[in-house]
């Protein structure tokens, strides 16, 4: 019973630009993180690959390098913004160490790999991350993680209103 | 930030006869339940419908009423056993209220309904409940719940060994 008590837990929270992700993080802070614990909270944002966008032009080869560079810049800007917002949400944590990671790749794979690599004790995420278009192209990130991550996975849905019409 | 602090949370744990379910409950006690909280822990066991067994005779109509009654008795005995074991796991909780529920039906539907009905703040379960045969017939209970339950869902897998060959 006591093997986790006092142990440093690594809690990996996959964040993205959506409201549900913000809600998942808040819920985690209130319900999973212990204020006086040795928990480490790792905020992970995965910049999806460009392969998400080419579908918009149908071929993937019509965009100029300028546009592609602008897309990459956009991806990085979004990452900065998401991570900053997530860090602000965590600013009231006293003893909990907060780390941030930004990675590139298919969020489904990267989140699973990071959970493993970081030795996460639990992975926390929203159920409908990465927006409608990306989700349609990438498939459900949360479903994939529930299937493939070995550590416990906590899927937090935003109540009613915006995310309620499942 | 403070809307959940001090609030009585209802934590619904779906238990079954498997090791993974036992592990999920233990993990929940160590990582989700706060000792000095007003949390209420609800242990739920769902007795699957008889429809799970008829597949064994191919028709569903070959069993005598004696055998069917024996099956029902078996279902109830398993329920008692699972709930007793789960309660023993929780015996060291001091301030946390522990309630138990035994229901009948398709575990996928009943768990979702109970999460809603009881106003659960979080649903905790293993990822591979209800054994191989029942799962093959019923489909994955945890997948269904992740898709359909509105509250946060925590899926806990048993590490390596028995449940590791995903």
Tab-separated table of C-alpha atoms in Angstrom:
chain	number	residue	atom	x	y	z
A	1	UNK	CA	0.000	0.000	0.000
A	2	UNK	CA	2.774	2.442	0.803
A	3	UNK	CA	5.022	2.163	-2.213
A	4	UNK	CA	3.886	5.426	-3.769
A	5	UNK	CA	3.544	7.429	-0.573
A	6	UNK	CA	6.322	9.967	-0.365
A	7	UNK	CA	7.624	8.875	-3.712
A	8	UNK	CA	8.227	11.546	-6.288
A	9	UNK	CA	5.526	11.164	-8.885
A	10	UNK	CA	5.917	12.407	-12.415
A	11	UNK	CA	2.613	13.636	-13.718
A	12	UNK	CA	2.609	14.208	-17.447
A	13	UNK	CA	-0.056	16.564	-18.758
A	14	UNK	CA	-0.473	16.774	-22.516
A	15	UNK	CA	-1.607	20.310	-23.293
A	16	UNK	CA	-2.826	21.862	-26.512
A	17	UNK	CA	-4.567	25.037	-27.633
A	18	UNK	CA	-8.063	23.870	-26.758
A	19	UNK	CA	-10.293	24.702	-23.832
A	20	UNK	CA	-10.664	21.074	-22.907
A	21	UNK	CA	-6.946	20.734	-22.427
A	22	UNK	CA	-6.944	23.806	-20.148
A	23	UNK	CA	-9.776	22.257	-18.178
A	24	UNK	CA	-7.922	18.936	-17.907
A	25	UNK	CA	-4.894	20.705	-16.479
A	26	UNK	CA	-6.966	22.645	-13.942
A	27	UNK	CA	-8.785	19.492	-12.908
A	28	UNK	CA	-5.489	17.715	-12.456
A	29	UNK	CA	-4.128	20.511	-10.255
A	30	UNK	CA	-7.197	20.337	-8.039
A	31	UNK	CA	-7.635	16.586	-7.922
A	32	UNK	CA	-4.383	14.778	-8.559
A	33	UNK	CA	-1.517	16.987	-7.495
A	34	UNK	CA	-0.807	17.066	-3.777
A	35	UNK	CA	0.353	20.493	-2.683
A	36	UNK	CA	2.994	19.293	-0.269
A	37	UNK	CA	4.167	16.406	-2.338
A	38	UNK	CA	7.327	15.801	-4.243
A	39	UNK	CA	5.322	15.638	-7.448
A	40	UNK	CA	6.831	16.827	-10.679
A	41	UNK	CA	4.384	18.150	-13.222
A	42	UNK	CA	5.542	17.885	-16.814
A	43	UNK	CA	3.626	19.999	-19.321
A	44	UNK	CA	3.997	18.568	-22.804
A	45	UNK	CA	2.968	20.227	-26.036
A	46	UNK	CA	3.453	18.395	-29.294
A	47	UNK	CA	3.647	20.441	-32.476
A	48	UNK	CA	1.844	18.333	-35.073
A	49	UNK	CA	3.722	17.570	-38.278
A	50	UNK	CA	3.133	19.602	-41.416
A	51	UNK	CA	1.430	16.585	-42.896
A	52	UNK	CA	-1.648	17.875	-41.124
A	53	UNK	CA	-1.849	20.902	-43.409
A	54	UNK	CA	-1.183	19.579	-46.929
A	55	UNK	CA	-4.637	18.061	-46.964
A	56	UNK	CA	-5.815	21.624	-47.353
A	57	UNK	CA	-4.284	21.881	-50.801
A	58	UNK	CA	-4.939	18.274	-51.694
A	59	UNK	CA	-1.408	17.320	-52.667
A	60	UNK	CA	1.041	18.554	-50.097
A	61	UNK	CA	3.297	20.038	-52.768
A	62	UNK	CA	1.637	23.310	-53.692
A	63	UNK	CA	2.890	25.425	-50.823
A	64	UNK	CA	5.970	27.567	-51.355
A	65	UNK	CA	8.855	27.300	-48.934
A	66	UNK	CA	7.864	30.711	-47.523
A	67	UNK	CA	4.474	29.398	-46.628
A	68	UNK	CA	5.941	26.250	-45.146
A	69	UNK	CA	8.354	28.340	-43.065
A	70	UNK	CA	5.451	30.483	-41.931
A	71	UNK	CA	3.574	27.328	-40.947
A	72	UNK	CA	6.531	26.118	-38.913
A	73	UNK	CA	6.784	29.515	-37.250
A	74	UNK	CA	3.073	29.378	-36.527
A	75	UNK	CA	3.503	25.941	-34.937
A	76	UNK	CA	6.248	27.244	-32.674
A	77	UNK	CA	4.264	30.350	-31.739
A	78	UNK	CA	1.272	28.254	-30.796
A	79	UNK	CA	3.536	25.993	-28.734
A	80	UNK	CA	4.953	28.988	-26.838
A	81	UNK	CA	1.512	30.372	-26.233
A	82	UNK	CA	0.071	27.066	-25.003
A	83	UNK	CA	3.001	26.359	-22.715
A	84	UNK	CA	2.970	29.895	-21.264
A	85	UNK	CA	-0.742	29.653	-20.557
A	86	UNK	CA	-0.304	26.241	-18.925
A	87	UNK	CA	2.529	27.557	-16.766
A	88	UNK	CA	0.373	30.455	-15.619
A	89	UNK	CA	-2.303	27.951	-14.586
A	90	UNK	CA	0.314	26.251	-12.419
A	91	UNK	CA	1.758	29.365	-10.872
A	92	UNK	CA	0.134	28.844	-7.475
A	93	UNK	CA	1.760	25.473	-6.907
A	94	UNK	CA	4.325	25.804	-4.176
A	95	UNK	CA	6.311	22.656	-3.745
A	96	UNK	CA	5.491	21.030	-7.021
A	97	UNK	CA	8.194	21.199	-9.653
A	98	UNK	CA	6.895	22.204	-13.067
A	99	UNK	CA	8.773	21.225	-16.201
A	100	UNK	CA	7.830	21.944	-19.787
A	101	UNK	CA	8.532	20.028	-22.986
A	102	UNK	CA	7.803	20.943	-26.567
A	103	UNK	CA	8.222	18.172	-29.100
A	104	UNK	CA	7.409	17.737	-32.769
A	105	UNK	CA	5.658	14.798	-34.356
A	106	UNK	CA	2.409	12.935	-34.394
A	107	UNK	CA	0.946	13.813	-30.993
A	108	UNK	CA	-0.343	10.268	-30.576
A	109	UNK	CA	3.092	8.716	-30.864
A	110	UNK	CA	5.020	11.468	-29.144
A	111	UNK	CA	2.774	11.531	-26.087
A	112	UNK	CA	3.071	7.750	-25.707
A	113	UNK	CA	6.841	7.872	-26.174
A	114	UNK	CA	7.253	10.692	-23.674
A	115	UNK	CA	5.115	8.937	-21.073
A	116	UNK	CA	7.463	5.988	-21.358
A	117	UNK	CA	10.691	7.983	-21.603
A	118	UNK	CA	9.899	10.255	-18.662
A	119	UNK	CA	8.657	7.358	-16.548
A	120	UNK	CA	5.343	9.111	-16.018
A	121	UNK	CA	3.243	7.824	-13.127
A	122	UNK	CA	0.127	9.138	-14.783
A	123	UNK	CA	-0.748	10.816	-18.073
A	124	UNK	CA	-3.458	13.477	-17.982
A	125	UNK	CA	-5.169	14.840	-21.067
A	126	UNK	CA	-8.425	16.165	-22.493
A	127	UNK	CA	-10.485	13.859	-24.646
A	128	UNK	CA	-10.754	16.060	-27.718
A	129	UNK	CA	-7.383	17.632	-28.240
A	130	UNK	CA	-5.828	19.166	-31.315
A	131	UNK	CA	-8.932	20.689	-32.886
A	132	UNK	CA	-11.462	19.293	-35.268
A	133	UNK	CA	-9.459	19.233	-38.501
A	134	UNK	CA	-6.299	17.849	-36.989
A	135	UNK	CA	-8.295	15.276	-35.077
A	136	UNK	CA	-10.067	14.169	-38.224
A	137	UNK	CA	-6.698	13.698	-39.905
A	138	UNK	CA	-4.788	12.284	-36.982
A	139	UNK	CA	-7.529	10.335	-35.304
A	140	UNK	CA	-8.347	10.694	-31.637
A	141	UNK	CA	-5.205	11.355	-29.671
A	142	UNK	CA	-6.754	10.359	-26.368
A	143	UNK	CA	-8.100	7.043	-27.705
A	144	UNK	CA	-4.699	6.152	-29.022
A	145	UNK	CA	-3.017	7.013	-25.739
A	146	UNK	CA	-5.494	5.043	-23.655
A	147	UNK	CA	-4.740	2.035	-25.846
A	148	UNK	CA	-0.989	2.375	-25.947
A	149	UNK	CA	0.371	4.125	-22.887
A	150	UNK	CA	1.397	1.748	-20.136
A	151	UNK	CA	0.929	4.111	-17.195
A	152	UNK	CA	-2.492	5.144	-15.897
A	153	UNK	CA	-4.264	7.611	-18.180
A	154	UNK	CA	-6.693	10.205	-16.928
A	155	UNK	CA	-9.033	11.562	-19.587
A	156	UNK	CA	-10.759	14.751	-18.510
A	157	UNK	CA	-13.694	16.067	-20.496
A	158	UNK	CA	-14.887	19.613	-20.271
A	159	UNK	CA	-18.331	19.540	-18.713
A	160	UNK	CA	-21.398	20.423	-20.780
A	161	UNK	CA	-21.444	23.521	-22.982
A	162	UNK	CA	-18.567	23.479	-25.480
A	163	UNK	CA	-17.552	19.849	-25.227
A	164	UNK	CA	-20.852	18.391	-24.181
A	165	UNK	CA	-22.402	17.184	-27.412
A	166	UNK	CA	-20.672	13.823	-27.599
B	1	UNK	CA	-9.262	27.231	-8.915
B	2	UNK	CA	-10.933	26.597	-5.602
B	3	UNK	CA	-14.266	25.190	-6.600
B	4	UNK	CA	-13.311	21.600	-5.818
B	5	UNK	CA	-11.227	22.263	-2.744
B	6	UNK	CA	-13.106	21.127	0.322
B	7	UNK	CA	-15.936	19.896	-1.837
B	8	UNK	CA	-17.100	16.364	-1.291
B	9	UNK	CA	-15.955	14.390	-4.288
B	10	UNK	CA	-17.610	11.188	-5.366
B	11	UNK	CA	-15.057	8.812	-6.769
B	12	UNK	CA	-16.597	5.881	-8.597
B	13	UNK	CA	-14.393	2.825	-8.958
B	14	UNK	CA	-15.636	0.060	-11.233
B	15	UNK	CA	-14.332	-3.197	-9.815
B	16	UNK	CA	-14.381	-6.696	-11.212
B	17	UNK	CA	-12.759	-10.053	-10.520
B	18	UNK	CA	-9.514	-9.278	-12.324
B	19	UNK	CA	-6.108	-8.311	-11.027
B	20	UNK	CA	-6.074	-5.163	-13.081
B	21	UNK	CA	-9.184	-3.907	-11.373
B	22	UNK	CA	-7.599	-4.557	-7.967
B	23	UNK	CA	-4.533	-2.664	-9.086
B	24	UNK	CA	-6.662	0.250	-10.344
B	25	UNK	CA	-8.364	0.497	-6.958
B	26	UNK	CA	-5.064	0.438	-5.071
B	27	UNK	CA	-3.610	3.052	-7.395
B	28	UNK	CA	-6.642	5.233	-6.850
B	29	UNK	CA	-6.325	4.987	-3.070
B	30	UNK	CA	-2.700	6.046	-3.238
B	31	UNK	CA	-2.971	8.718	-5.887
B	32	UNK	CA	-6.441	10.180	-6.033
B	33	UNK	CA	-8.073	9.850	-2.647
B	34	UNK	CA	-7.041	12.431	-0.079
B	35	UNK	CA	-6.913	10.944	3.410
B	36	UNK	CA	-8.412	13.910	5.198
B	37	UNK	CA	-10.893	14.794	2.541
B	38	UNK	CA	-14.620	14.533	2.382
B	39	UNK	CA	-14.298	12.113	-0.512
B	40	UNK	CA	-16.836	9.369	-0.954
B	41	UNK	CA	-15.560	6.252	-2.651
B	42	UNK	CA	-18.213	4.227	-4.455
B	43	UNK	CA	-17.237	0.668	-5.367
B	44	UNK	CA	-19.357	-0.595	-8.234
B	45	UNK	CA	-19.560	-4.152	-9.481
B	46	UNK	CA	-21.774	-4.946	-12.440
B	47	UNK	CA	-22.956	-8.525	-12.880
B	48	UNK	CA	-22.899	-9.091	-16.626
B	49	UNK	CA	-26.092	-10.375	-18.244
B	50	UNK	CA	-26.583	-14.043	-18.983
B	51	UNK	CA	-26.285	-13.220	-22.645
B	52	UNK	CA	-22.578	-13.544	-22.080
B	53	UNK	CA	-22.838	-17.279	-21.478
B	54	UNK	CA	-25.219	-18.599	-24.150
B	55	UNK	CA	-22.473	-18.158	-26.718
B	56	UNK	CA	-20.915	-21.175	-25.091
B	57	UNK	CA	-23.717	-23.431	-26.296
B	58	UNK	CA	-24.221	-21.571	-29.540
B	59	UNK	CA	-27.948	-20.990	-29.176
B	60	UNK	CA	-28.755	-19.666	-25.767
B	61	UNK	CA	-31.630	-22.104	-25.356
B	62	UNK	CA	-29.943	-25.333	-24.399
B	63	UNK	CA	-29.436	-24.649	-20.722
B	64	UNK	CA	-31.986	-25.927	-18.235
B	65	UNK	CA	-33.486	-23.557	-15.713
B	66	UNK	CA	-31.356	-25.237	-13.028
B	67	UNK	CA	-28.234	-24.323	-14.878
B	68	UNK	CA	-29.452	-20.792	-15.474
B	69	UNK	CA	-30.263	-20.433	-11.786
B	70	UNK	CA	-26.817	-21.751	-10.950
B	71	UNK	CA	-25.335	-19.185	-13.294
B	72	UNK	CA	-27.235	-16.386	-11.606
B	73	UNK	CA	-26.095	-17.656	-8.221
B	74	UNK	CA	-22.558	-17.769	-9.512
B	75	UNK	CA	-22.874	-14.150	-10.695
B	76	UNK	CA	-24.051	-13.048	-7.265
B	77	UNK	CA	-21.324	-15.012	-5.498
B	78	UNK	CA	-18.673	-13.421	-7.667
B	79	UNK	CA	-20.169	-10.001	-6.956
B	80	UNK	CA	-20.024	-10.598	-3.187
B	81	UNK	CA	-16.481	-11.814	-3.425
B	82	UNK	CA	-15.292	-8.883	-5.555
B	83	UNK	CA	-16.989	-6.289	-3.373
B	84	UNK	CA	-15.650	-7.858	-0.160
B	85	UNK	CA	-12.144	-7.878	-1.534
B	86	UNK	CA	-12.445	-4.262	-2.673
B	87	UNK	CA	-13.726	-3.230	0.754
B	88	UNK	CA	-10.774	-4.937	2.418
B	89	UNK	CA	-8.457	-2.933	0.178
B	90	UNK	CA	-10.104	0.229	1.470
B	91	UNK	CA	-10.107	-0.708	5.145
B	92	UNK	CA	-7.284	1.675	6.080
B	93	UNK	CA	-9.079	4.766	4.875
B	94	UNK	CA	-10.076	6.846	7.837
B	95	UNK	CA	-12.221	9.766	6.856
B	96	UNK	CA	-13.253	8.564	3.450
B	97	UNK	CA	-16.749	7.174	3.189
B	98	UNK	CA	-16.932	3.907	1.283
B	99	UNK	CA	-20.156	2.844	-0.413
B	100	UNK	CA	-20.768	-0.256	-2.473
B	101	UNK	CA	-23.152	-0.922	-5.342
B	102	UNK	CA	-23.913	-4.119	-7.181
B	103	UNK	CA	-25.913	-3.770	-10.376
B	104	UNK	CA	-26.886	-6.073	-13.226
B	105	UNK	CA	-26.590	-5.373	-16.901
B	106	UNK	CA	-24.111	-4.663	-19.620
B	107	UNK	CA	-21.176	-3.264	-17.636
B	108	UNK	CA	-20.517	-0.688	-20.358
B	109	UNK	CA	-23.940	0.862	-20.057
B	110	UNK	CA	-24.380	0.415	-16.336
B	111	UNK	CA	-21.051	2.016	-15.468
B	112	UNK	CA	-21.845	5.033	-17.661
B	113	UNK	CA	-25.340	5.335	-16.190
B	114	UNK	CA	-24.075	5.075	-12.626
B	115	UNK	CA	-21.373	7.699	-13.203
B	116	UNK	CA	-24.122	10.044	-14.328
B	117	UNK	CA	-26.677	9.043	-11.703
B	118	UNK	CA	-24.278	9.273	-8.776
B	119	UNK	CA	-22.778	12.529	-10.029
B	120	UNK	CA	-19.312	11.015	-9.984
B	121	UNK	CA	-16.441	13.481	-10.069
B	122	UNK	CA	-14.195	10.842	-11.537
B	123	UNK	CA	-14.555	7.262	-12.742
B	124	UNK	CA	-11.636	4.929	-12.082
B	125	UNK	CA	-11.239	1.535	-13.760
B	126	UNK	CA	-8.763	-0.949	-15.155
B	127	UNK	CA	-8.360	-1.146	-18.897
B	128	UNK	CA	-9.053	-4.848	-19.344
B	129	UNK	CA	-11.925	-5.706	-17.129
B	130	UNK	CA	-14.355	-8.589	-17.241
B	131	UNK	CA	-12.042	-11.290	-18.536
B	132	UNK	CA	-11.130	-12.368	-22.010
B	133	UNK	CA	-14.326	-14.123	-23.086
B	134	UNK	CA	-16.694	-11.531	-21.731
B	135	UNK	CA	-14.594	-8.751	-23.205
B	136	UNK	CA	-14.630	-10.437	-26.603
B	137	UNK	CA	-18.409	-10.584	-26.422
B	138	UNK	CA	-19.074	-7.262	-24.780
B	139	UNK	CA	-16.273	-5.232	-26.294
B	140	UNK	CA	-13.894	-3.194	-24.242
B	141	UNK	CA	-15.664	-1.757	-21.240
B	142	UNK	CA	-13.037	0.893	-20.639
B	143	UNK	CA	-13.053	2.118	-24.263
B	144	UNK	CA	-16.793	2.493	-24.133
B	145	UNK	CA	-16.663	4.407	-20.854
B	146	UNK	CA	-13.937	6.758	-22.045
B	147	UNK	CA	-16.121	7.579	-25.036
B	148	UNK	CA	-19.387	7.967	-23.216
B	149	UNK	CA	-18.919	9.032	-19.620
B	150	UNK	CA	-19.049	12.773	-19.138
B	151	UNK	CA	-16.899	12.969	-16.010
B	152	UNK	CA	-13.129	12.464	-16.056
B	153	UNK	CA	-12.131	8.842	-16.518
B	154	UNK	CA	-8.953	7.369	-15.110
B	155	UNK	CA	-7.830	4.168	-16.803
B	156	UNK	CA	-5.236	2.290	-14.771
B	157	UNK	CA	-3.296	-0.540	-16.355
B	158	UNK	CA	-1.478	-3.137	-14.384
B	159	UNK	CA	2.213	-2.680	-15.032
B	160	UNK	CA	4.151	-5.318	-16.987
B	161	UNK	CA	3.800	-9.014	-16.157
B	162	UNK	CA	0.198	-10.216	-16.380
B	163	UNK	CA	-1.313	-7.321	-18.282
B	164	UNK	CA	1.783	-6.206	-20.116
B	165	UNK	CA	1.457	-7.873	-23.494
B	166	UNK	CA	-0.744	-5.247	-25.058
